[in-house]
Amino acid sequence: MSWVKEGELSFWERFCANIIKAGPMPKHIAFIMDGNRRYAKKCQVERQEGHSQGFNKLAETLRWCLNLGILEVTVYAFSIENFKRSKSEVDGLMDLAREKFSRLMEEQCFLNICFAYTSRHEISNAVREMAWGVEQGLLDPSDVSESLLDKCLYTNHSPHPDILIRTSGEVRLSDFLLWQTSHSCLVFQPVLWPEYTFWNLCEAILQFQMNHSMLQQKARDVYAEERKRQQLERDQAAVTEQLLQEGLPASGDPQLRRTRLHKLSARREERVQGFLQALELKRADWLAHLGTAST
C-alpha cells in the first residue's frame, strides 16, 4: 500500500480543504521540519524515535498537500551543520533517511529533498559554475547575471516556493533556500514537527491567502521587469560601443540599432542555452561518478 496515500481526510478536513481551495493556492511549499529531538525529549523516547516520527509526519503532510492540489514540496532534511551532532545520532539519521527516502522514491511523489545542504554553498556553487562556463568559452563575462545564477541553482527546474513553513517556534531560515524565498510568505509555527496537523497547514495557507498572495505576485513581477530593464540597458550600451568601434554614430539608424540588439540577444541566448546543457551533462557525470564510487 502507498505510504503517502494511506488514509483519507476526515469529513471536516475535506470540508475545509474545499473552502481553502476556493482562494489562491500555493503551487510550491517548503518546510523546515524542526522539533524532532524536542519531541523525543517531551515524550521521553529515544532521539531516533523522534526522527522516525518526523519522517512519518512528512508522508502524512505530503498526503495533505496532494489533497489540497499543491504540486510541489521541498523539505530541509539535513543541513551540513547537522554533521556536527554526535556520531551515533548522525549514523542513525543516515540509516533512517536511506530507509524512508527509498520508500518515498517508490511513490513517484512531488518532493524535493535538501540533504547535506546549505543555501550559501548552493549560491557559491552557482557562481563557480558560471565562472567555469566563462573559462570554457561557453559564456561571455557579460552573460553572467542574476537570471543566469537562478538557472544554475540546484532548484532550477522548480518554481520558487510560495510559502516557507518552519515548525518548533524557531524564527530563522537556518541557511535554507535564501535565494529562492526572497518573495515567499514566511510562516513560523510553534508546533513541533512530529505533532504537525492538517489544521496547522491550513493556517499557513490562510496566511498566504490573506496577507501575501497579491503582494507576492506583484513583487515578483516588478522584480522580473526590473531585471529585463537592466539587461536591455546593458545590451543597448554594448550596441553603442560596437557602433562607435566601427566609426558609426551611436544614435544613428534606429533600424540598425534594433537589428544589432536582436542579434546580441539571440547570440547571448544561444550561448546561455549551450552552457546550461553543458552544465546538465557535467552534473550528470558527477552524479554517475558518485554512484559508482559509493558501490
Short mmCIF file of C-alpha atoms in Angstrom, two decimals:
data_model
loop_
_atom_site.label_atom_id
_atom_site.label_comp_id
_atom_site.label_asym_id
_atom_site.label_seq_id
_atom_site.Cartn_x
_atom_site.Cartn_y
_atom_site.Cartn_z
CA MET A 1 0.00 0.00 0.00
CA SER A 2 1.18 3.54 -0.76
CA TRP A 3 2.89 5.21 2.20
CA VAL A 4 1.92 8.74 1.09
CA LYS A 5 -1.65 7.92 0.02
CA GLU A 6 -2.60 5.84 3.06
CA GLY A 7 -5.65 7.20 4.88
CA GLU A 8 -8.26 9.74 3.85
CA LEU A 9 -9.18 13.20 5.05
CA SER A 10 -11.97 13.37 7.58
CA PHE A 11 -15.28 15.00 6.68
CA TRP A 12 -14.31 18.31 8.33
CA GLU A 13 -10.85 18.23 6.75
CA ARG A 14 -12.39 17.73 3.29
CA PHE A 15 -14.93 20.48 4.00
CA CYS A 16 -12.23 22.98 5.00
CA ALA A 17 -9.97 21.89 2.13
CA ASN A 18 -12.73 22.72 -0.37
CA ILE A 19 -13.19 26.15 1.20
CA ILE A 20 -9.47 26.91 1.17
CA LYS A 21 -9.12 25.76 -2.45
CA ALA A 22 -11.64 28.43 -3.46
CA GLY A 23 -8.90 31.02 -2.85
CA PRO A 24 -5.45 31.43 -4.43
CA MET A 25 -3.45 28.29 -3.65
CA PRO A 26 0.31 27.87 -3.36
CA LYS A 27 1.90 25.70 -6.02
CA HIS A 28 5.06 25.01 -4.02
CA ILE A 29 5.59 24.83 -0.24
CA ALA A 30 8.94 24.46 1.53
CA PHE A 31 9.24 23.04 5.06
CA ILE A 32 11.95 23.30 7.69
CA MET A 33 10.95 20.21 9.67
CA ASP A 34 12.20 21.30 13.10
CA GLY A 35 11.48 19.81 16.51
CA ASN A 36 12.13 16.07 16.26
CA ARG A 37 14.63 15.99 19.12
CA ARG A 38 12.48 18.20 21.35
CA TYR A 39 9.53 15.94 20.59
CA ALA A 40 11.59 12.91 21.67
CA LYS A 41 12.56 14.66 24.90
CA LYS A 42 8.98 15.74 25.55
CA CYS A 43 7.69 12.18 25.02
CA GLN A 44 10.65 10.62 26.85
CA VAL A 45 11.68 8.44 23.91
CA GLU A 46 14.98 7.96 22.08
CA ARG A 47 16.05 10.66 19.63
CA GLN A 48 15.93 8.11 16.84
CA GLU A 49 12.24 7.57 17.54
CA GLY A 50 11.68 11.33 17.31
CA HIS A 51 13.34 11.39 13.90
CA SER A 52 11.33 8.34 12.80
CA GLN A 53 8.09 10.08 13.78
CA GLY A 54 9.28 13.12 11.83
CA PHE A 55 9.66 11.06 8.65
CA ASN A 56 6.19 9.58 9.16
CA LYS A 57 4.80 13.09 9.54
CA LEU A 58 6.40 14.03 6.23
CA ALA A 59 4.49 11.24 4.46
CA GLU A 60 1.26 12.42 6.10
CA THR A 61 1.94 16.04 5.14
CA LEU A 62 2.55 15.04 1.53
CA ARG A 63 -0.86 13.36 1.53
CA TRP A 64 -2.47 16.59 2.77
CA CYS A 65 -0.67 18.58 0.07
CA LEU A 66 -1.84 16.07 -2.54
CA ASN A 67 -5.43 16.52 -1.39
CA LEU A 68 -5.07 20.30 -1.50
CA GLY A 69 -3.67 20.31 -5.03
CA ILE A 70 -0.21 21.57 -4.01
CA LEU A 71 2.06 20.45 -6.83
CA GLU A 72 5.47 20.52 -5.20
CA VAL A 73 7.04 20.26 -1.74
CA THR A 74 10.65 20.90 -0.71
CA VAL A 75 11.96 19.85 2.71
CA TYR A 76 15.12 20.64 4.65
CA ALA A 77 16.02 17.13 5.74
CA PHE A 78 19.63 17.54 6.85
CA SER A 79 21.97 20.52 6.78
CA ILE A 80 25.75 20.37 6.55
CA GLU A 81 25.79 21.77 10.10
CA ASN A 82 23.91 18.69 11.33
CA PHE A 83 27.04 16.61 10.80
CA LYS A 84 28.39 18.29 13.96
CA ARG A 85 25.99 16.18 16.04
CA SER A 86 27.15 13.01 17.77
CA LYS A 87 28.34 10.19 15.51
CA SER A 88 25.67 7.82 16.80
CA GLU A 89 22.87 10.30 16.01
CA VAL A 90 24.29 11.12 12.56
CA ASP A 91 24.70 7.42 11.71
CA GLY A 92 21.17 6.71 12.90
CA LEU A 93 19.80 9.56 10.81
CA MET A 94 21.64 8.33 7.72
CA ASP A 95 20.21 4.82 8.11
CA LEU A 96 16.73 6.17 8.74
CA ALA A 97 16.92 8.55 5.78
CA ARG A 98 18.08 5.75 3.49
CA GLU A 99 15.13 3.61 4.52
CA LYS A 100 12.43 6.30 4.44
CA PHE A 101 13.56 8.15 1.32
CA SER A 102 13.92 4.88 -0.59
CA ARG A 103 10.27 4.25 0.20
CA LEU A 104 9.30 7.78 -0.85
CA MET A 105 11.12 7.36 -4.17
CA GLU A 106 8.80 4.44 -4.92
CA GLU A 107 5.84 6.80 -4.54
CA GLN A 108 6.81 8.97 -7.52
CA CYS A 109 5.73 11.94 -5.46
CA PHE A 110 6.36 15.64 -5.89
CA LEU A 111 9.11 16.00 -3.29
CA ASN A 112 12.48 17.79 -3.33
CA ILE A 113 14.83 16.79 -0.50
CA CYS A 114 17.63 19.12 0.62
CA PHE A 115 20.17 16.82 2.23
CA ALA A 116 23.67 17.85 3.37
CA TYR A 117 22.66 21.28 2.10
CA THR A 118 23.18 24.97 2.87
CA SER A 119 21.95 27.84 0.75
CA ARG A 120 25.27 29.67 0.92
CA HIS A 121 27.00 26.62 -0.54
CA GLU A 122 24.36 26.38 -3.27
CA ILE A 123 24.77 30.05 -4.26
CA SER A 124 28.57 29.96 -4.19
CA ASN A 125 28.47 26.77 -6.28
CA ALA A 126 26.25 28.52 -8.84
CA VAL A 127 28.82 31.34 -9.07
CA ARG A 128 31.60 28.78 -9.58
CA GLU A 129 29.57 27.10 -12.33
CA MET A 130 29.19 30.42 -14.19
CA ALA A 131 32.93 31.08 -13.79
CA TRP A 132 33.55 27.61 -15.24
CA GLY A 133 31.33 28.49 -18.21
CA VAL A 134 33.38 31.63 -18.88
CA GLU A 135 36.68 29.72 -18.54
CA GLN A 136 35.44 27.08 -21.00
CA GLY A 137 34.44 29.74 -23.52
CA LEU A 138 30.79 28.78 -23.26
CA LEU A 139 29.82 32.19 -21.85
CA ASP A 140 30.97 35.76 -22.27
CA PRO A 141 31.58 37.61 -18.99
CA SER A 142 28.68 39.89 -19.95
CA ASP A 143 26.33 36.86 -19.93
CA VAL A 144 26.68 36.50 -16.15
CA SER A 145 23.52 37.82 -14.48
CA GLU A 146 21.06 37.21 -11.65
CA SER A 147 18.80 35.41 -14.10
CA LEU A 148 21.59 33.04 -15.11
CA LEU A 149 22.59 32.43 -11.49
CA ASP A 150 18.98 31.47 -10.78
CA LYS A 151 19.22 28.84 -13.55
CA CYS A 152 22.45 27.46 -12.03
CA LEU A 153 20.88 26.69 -8.64
CA TYR A 154 20.01 23.12 -7.67
CA THR A 155 16.32 24.11 -7.77
CA ASN A 156 16.44 25.49 -11.34
CA HIS A 157 13.70 23.12 -12.57
CA SER A 158 11.26 24.17 -9.83
CA PRO A 159 9.28 27.35 -9.24
CA HIS A 160 10.33 29.31 -6.17
CA PRO A 161 8.30 28.38 -3.05
CA ASP A 162 5.13 30.37 -2.43
CA ILE A 163 5.30 29.55 1.30
CA LEU A 164 8.16 28.56 3.59
CA ILE A 165 7.00 26.95 6.85
CA ARG A 166 9.24 26.39 9.87
CA THR A 167 7.96 24.47 12.87
CA SER A 168 9.05 24.34 16.55
CA GLY A 169 8.85 28.09 17.20
CA GLU A 170 12.29 28.98 15.80
CA VAL A 171 12.15 32.23 13.80
CA ARG A 172 15.08 31.88 11.38
CA LEU A 173 15.80 30.33 8.00
CA SER A 174 18.96 28.41 9.01
CA ASP A 175 20.58 28.85 5.60
CA PHE A 176 17.68 27.24 3.72
CA LEU A 177 16.63 28.46 0.23
CA LEU A 178 17.78 32.02 0.95
CA TRP A 179 17.73 32.98 -2.73
CA GLN A 180 14.51 31.18 -3.63
CA THR A 181 12.41 32.55 -0.74
CA SER A 182 13.14 36.25 -1.31
CA HIS A 183 9.46 36.78 -2.23
CA SER A 184 7.92 33.86 -0.34
CA CYS A 185 5.41 34.05 2.51
CA LEU A 186 7.33 33.04 5.65
CA VAL A 187 5.28 31.20 8.30
CA PHE A 188 6.78 30.29 11.68
CA GLN A 189 4.64 27.93 13.79
CA PRO A 190 5.27 26.84 17.40
CA VAL A 191 4.21 23.20 16.91
CA LEU A 192 6.92 20.52 16.92
CA TRP A 193 7.24 18.81 13.53
CA PRO A 194 6.08 15.29 14.59
CA GLU A 195 2.94 16.94 16.06
CA TYR A 196 2.14 18.92 12.90
CA THR A 197 -1.51 18.69 11.83
CA PHE A 198 -3.67 19.33 8.80
CA TRP A 199 -5.01 22.41 10.60
CA ASN A 200 -1.50 23.84 11.01
CA LEU A 201 -1.05 23.52 7.25
CA CYS A 202 -4.41 25.20 6.63
CA GLU A 203 -3.40 28.06 8.92
CA ALA A 204 -0.23 28.62 6.90
CA ILE A 205 -2.15 28.61 3.61
CA LEU A 206 -4.69 31.08 5.02
CA GLN A 207 -1.83 33.41 5.99
CA PHE A 208 -0.60 33.18 2.42
CA GLN A 209 -4.07 33.90 1.04
CA MET A 210 -4.95 36.78 3.36
CA ASN A 211 -1.66 38.64 3.66
CA HIS A 212 0.68 37.80 0.89
CA SER A 213 -0.53 36.32 -2.37
CA MET A 214 -1.23 39.54 -4.31
CA LEU A 215 1.76 41.40 -2.87
CA GLN A 216 3.98 38.42 -3.56
CA GLN A 217 2.96 38.13 -7.21
CA LYS A 218 3.30 41.88 -7.72
CA ALA A 219 6.76 41.90 -6.12
CA ARG A 220 7.89 39.01 -8.34
CA ASP A 221 6.51 40.68 -11.47
CA VAL A 222 8.14 44.02 -10.63
CA TYR A 223 11.45 42.29 -9.89
CA ALA A 224 11.32 40.35 -13.18
CA GLU A 225 10.56 43.54 -15.11
CA GLU A 226 13.46 45.31 -13.41
CA ARG A 227 15.85 42.51 -14.39
CA LYS A 228 14.65 42.76 -18.02
CA ARG A 229 15.13 46.54 -17.97
CA GLN A 230 18.66 46.23 -16.63
CA GLN A 231 19.53 43.63 -19.29
CA LEU A 232 18.16 45.88 -22.02
CA GLU A 233 20.25 48.78 -20.74
CA ARG A 234 23.38 46.58 -20.83
CA ASP A 235 22.55 45.43 -24.35
CA GLN A 236 21.98 49.00 -25.54
CA ALA A 237 25.32 50.04 -24.07
CA ALA A 238 27.04 47.12 -25.83
CA VAL A 239 25.45 48.05 -29.19
CA THR A 240 26.52 51.66 -28.72
CA GLU A 241 30.09 50.51 -28.10
CA GLN A 242 30.00 48.30 -31.22
CA LEU A 243 28.79 51.17 -33.39
CA LEU A 244 31.42 53.56 -32.06
CA GLN A 245 34.18 50.99 -32.68
CA GLU A 246 33.00 50.72 -36.28
CA GLY A 247 33.06 54.51 -36.68
CA LEU A 248 29.29 54.75 -36.89
CA PRO A 249 27.17 57.29 -34.99
CA ALA A 250 25.90 55.82 -31.72
CA SER A 251 22.44 57.35 -32.16
CA GLY A 252 22.26 56.68 -35.89
CA ASP A 253 19.82 54.46 -37.81
CA PRO A 254 17.17 53.17 -35.34
CA GLN A 255 16.58 50.09 -37.54
CA LEU A 256 20.28 49.24 -37.40
CA ARG A 257 20.25 49.52 -33.59
CA ARG A 258 17.20 47.26 -33.34
CA THR A 259 18.83 44.69 -35.62
CA ARG A 260 22.02 44.75 -33.58
CA LEU A 261 20.06 44.45 -30.33
CA HIS A 262 18.16 41.45 -31.68
CA LYS A 263 21.35 39.72 -32.82
CA LEU A 264 23.07 40.43 -29.49
CA SER A 265 20.15 38.99 -27.54
CA ALA A 266 19.88 35.92 -29.80
CA ARG A 267 23.60 35.16 -29.54
CA ARG A 268 23.53 35.51 -25.76
CA GLU A 269 20.53 33.18 -25.50
CA GLU A 270 22.32 30.65 -27.72
CA ARG A 271 25.42 30.80 -25.50
CA VAL A 272 23.37 30.52 -22.31
CA GLN A 273 21.41 27.51 -23.57
CA GLY A 274 24.62 25.81 -24.67
CA PHE A 275 26.16 26.47 -21.28
CA LEU A 276 23.12 25.14 -19.41
CA GLN A 277 23.15 21.95 -21.49
CA ALA A 278 26.88 21.50 -20.78
CA LEU A 279 26.19 22.12 -17.08
CA GLU A 280 23.48 19.44 -17.02
CA LEU A 281 25.90 16.95 -18.57
CA LYS A 282 28.63 17.92 -16.12
CA ARG A 283 26.31 17.38 -13.15
CA ALA A 284 25.02 14.09 -14.57
CA ASP A 285 28.60 12.87 -14.96
CA TRP A 286 29.38 13.90 -11.39
CA LEU A 287 26.33 12.03 -10.06
CA ALA A 288 27.21 8.95 -12.10
CA HIS A 289 30.76 9.04 -10.72
CA LEU A 290 29.40 9.49 -7.19
CA GLY A 291 27.10 6.49 -7.63
CA THR A 292 29.97 4.37 -8.94
CA ALA A 293 32.23 5.40 -6.05
CA SER A 294 29.60 4.52 -3.44
CA THR A 295 29.04 0.98 -4.73
#
